[in-house]
């Protein structure tokens, strides 16, 4: 194992969008298993810090896995909760708000990107922080426009490696765009992680 303490950031869909893009072959649990397997591979590659933007849905899935892996790997793994602004969960339902607060309390570190209440652009500012402070991005993404697409494009523009878990195609896609060269690898989730 390479103990270099590389940082992985995560982006992905909120709950409704995530469920809507499932291929029919996959469940949320399959996506969770795939994400967990990739994160374990990353630990073997020297990634010790995992961070996400603390949104409903995919981010909470990622946070839960990071905390589970921290328990499994002891002090080697760290989880960082990156919060876009104060009271970012104010309009969420009670379950999601409590889950987010529980994950945040368990985090090794909490970063509040904007020390103000919600404003237009605070989510994009949080997403930029995630990219500017990581070595690789992992995403749950199937091509839909929105914040996840913008975060991926920002990472690609910086030449960063991006691993995309695409629930609509049951594929894991690894992108590396740098020096004018694009390398893309596609693998079936089912072939990689079973079922």
XYZ file of C-alpha atoms in Angstrom:
195
model
C 0.000 0.000 0.000
C 1.317 3.446 -0.980
C 0.844 5.892 1.924
C 0.940 9.147 -0.018
C -2.284 10.623 1.394
C -3.786 11.597 -1.915
C -7.214 13.220 -1.743
C -10.368 11.972 -3.477
C -13.309 14.311 -4.003
C -16.764 13.096 -4.894
C -19.699 14.506 -6.817
C -23.003 12.921 -7.757
C -26.739 13.163 -8.044
C -29.283 13.895 -5.399
C -31.640 11.053 -4.470
C -34.394 11.565 -7.065
C -32.033 12.072 -9.984
C -29.962 9.064 -8.923
C -32.979 6.744 -8.803
C -34.253 8.079 -12.123
C -31.025 7.210 -13.957
C -30.686 3.600 -12.780
C -30.509 1.271 -15.778
C -32.950 -1.314 -14.506
C -30.092 -3.753 -14.132
C -28.745 -1.910 -11.094
C -30.045 -0.885 -7.689
C -28.801 1.803 -5.312
C -27.091 -1.025 -3.414
C -25.208 -2.031 -6.591
C -24.028 1.554 -7.004
C -23.003 1.600 -3.343
C -21.007 -1.627 -3.807
C -19.321 -0.252 -6.920
C -18.462 3.019 -5.179
C -17.102 1.186 -2.138
C -14.972 -1.096 -4.329
C -13.503 1.905 -6.151
C -12.745 3.640 -2.837
C -10.949 0.515 -1.550
C -8.902 0.441 -4.773
C -8.058 4.089 -4.172
C -6.806 3.349 -0.653
C -4.446 0.803 -2.240
C -3.350 3.600 -4.618
C -2.466 5.920 -1.716
C -5.716 7.835 -1.273
C -6.276 8.399 2.433
C -8.559 11.466 2.444
C -12.080 11.329 1.026
C -14.251 14.427 0.806
C -17.656 15.391 -0.521
C -20.026 18.351 -0.609
C -22.631 16.992 1.838
C -25.664 17.111 -0.464
C -28.673 14.793 -0.263
C -28.363 11.438 -2.047
C -25.064 10.338 -3.571
C -22.948 12.485 -1.238
C -24.484 10.827 1.822
C -23.809 7.413 0.268
C -20.170 8.400 -0.268
C -19.892 9.807 3.289
C -21.295 6.614 4.812
C -18.790 4.482 2.885
C -15.866 6.767 3.784
C -16.776 6.512 7.471
C -17.136 2.732 7.164
C -13.700 2.501 5.533
C -12.216 4.755 8.206
C -13.412 2.254 10.805
C -12.006 -0.649 8.779
C -8.621 0.950 8.072
C -8.324 2.724 11.441
C -6.464 6.006 11.412
C -5.299 5.696 7.792
C -8.528 6.998 6.249
C -9.925 10.483 6.826
C -13.326 11.877 5.870
C -13.787 15.599 5.230
C -17.251 17.174 5.069
C -17.179 20.142 2.662
C -20.223 22.306 3.364
C -21.146 25.011 0.850
C -22.589 27.583 3.273
C -24.248 28.053 6.641
C -27.649 26.354 7.013
C -27.240 24.589 3.668
C -29.642 21.893 4.899
C -32.290 24.337 6.166
C -35.005 23.313 3.674
C -34.340 19.566 3.751
C -36.702 17.059 5.316
C -35.906 15.964 8.862
C -34.449 12.568 7.886
C -31.963 14.034 5.379
C -31.034 16.906 7.685
C -30.346 14.505 10.586
C -28.338 12.157 8.352
C -26.209 15.029 7.062
C -25.593 16.352 10.570
C -24.669 12.859 11.798
C -22.154 12.414 8.959
C -20.754 15.908 9.589
C -20.308 15.228 13.307
C -18.379 12.043 12.500
C -16.097 13.783 9.961
C -12.401 14.173 10.729
C -12.589 17.724 9.428
C -15.339 20.107 8.339
C -14.770 22.838 5.754
C -17.400 25.551 5.391
C -16.603 27.094 2.026
C -18.753 30.241 2.439
C -19.306 31.468 5.978
C -22.644 33.032 4.987
C -26.134 31.757 4.312
C -27.105 30.354 0.906
C -26.480 32.594 -2.118
C -26.566 31.977 -5.867
C -23.261 30.398 -6.752
C -22.375 28.942 -3.344
C -22.774 25.369 -4.612
C -20.488 26.086 -7.577
C -17.966 27.618 -5.181
C -18.104 24.445 -3.077
C -17.615 22.297 -6.190
C -14.572 24.354 -7.218
C -13.138 23.856 -3.728
C -13.582 20.081 -4.064
C -11.637 20.058 -7.343
C -8.937 22.502 -6.320
C -8.232 20.410 -3.222
C -8.032 16.863 -4.581
C -6.011 14.501 -6.725
C -8.884 12.587 -8.346
C -12.630 12.995 -8.722
C -15.137 10.146 -8.430
C -18.630 10.838 -9.769
C -22.007 9.210 -10.132
C -23.074 10.647 -13.458
C -24.991 9.675 -16.590
C -24.614 12.758 -18.770
C -27.370 15.014 -17.405
C -26.724 18.739 -17.187
C -26.280 20.302 -13.758
C -23.778 20.720 -10.956
C -22.312 17.231 -11.318
C -21.571 17.835 -15.008
C -19.998 21.231 -14.204
C -17.797 19.682 -11.513
C -16.636 16.924 -13.879
C -15.889 19.456 -16.616
C -13.903 21.590 -14.181
C -11.855 18.540 -13.138
C -11.280 17.508 -16.779
C -10.175 21.058 -17.579
C -7.502 20.723 -14.916
C -6.308 17.439 -16.453
C -7.492 15.503 -13.424
C -8.334 11.807 -13.476
C -12.099 11.300 -13.195
C -13.808 7.997 -12.434
C -17.468 8.051 -13.465
C -19.948 5.476 -12.253
C -22.742 5.637 -14.841
C -25.880 3.931 -13.476
C -27.775 4.346 -16.758
C -25.271 2.239 -18.719
C -24.028 0.019 -15.877
C -20.523 1.283 -16.667
C -17.489 2.618 -14.813
C -15.658 5.103 -17.019
C -12.185 6.415 -16.248
C -11.209 9.654 -17.952
C -7.789 11.259 -18.034
C -7.513 14.418 -20.054
C -4.137 16.087 -20.068
C -1.620 17.475 -22.504
C -4.182 17.350 -25.299
C -4.591 13.610 -24.871
C -7.807 11.922 -23.790
C -7.656 8.401 -22.398
C -10.968 6.692 -21.718
C -11.544 3.248 -20.260
C -15.003 1.722 -19.882
C -15.770 -1.345 -17.789
C -19.059 -3.006 -16.936
C -20.143 -2.567 -13.310
C -21.543 -6.079 -13.380
C -18.253 -7.548 -14.685
C -16.204 -5.546 -12.167
C -18.279 -5.869 -9.034
C -20.505 -8.890 -9.572
C -24.240 -9.668 -9.555
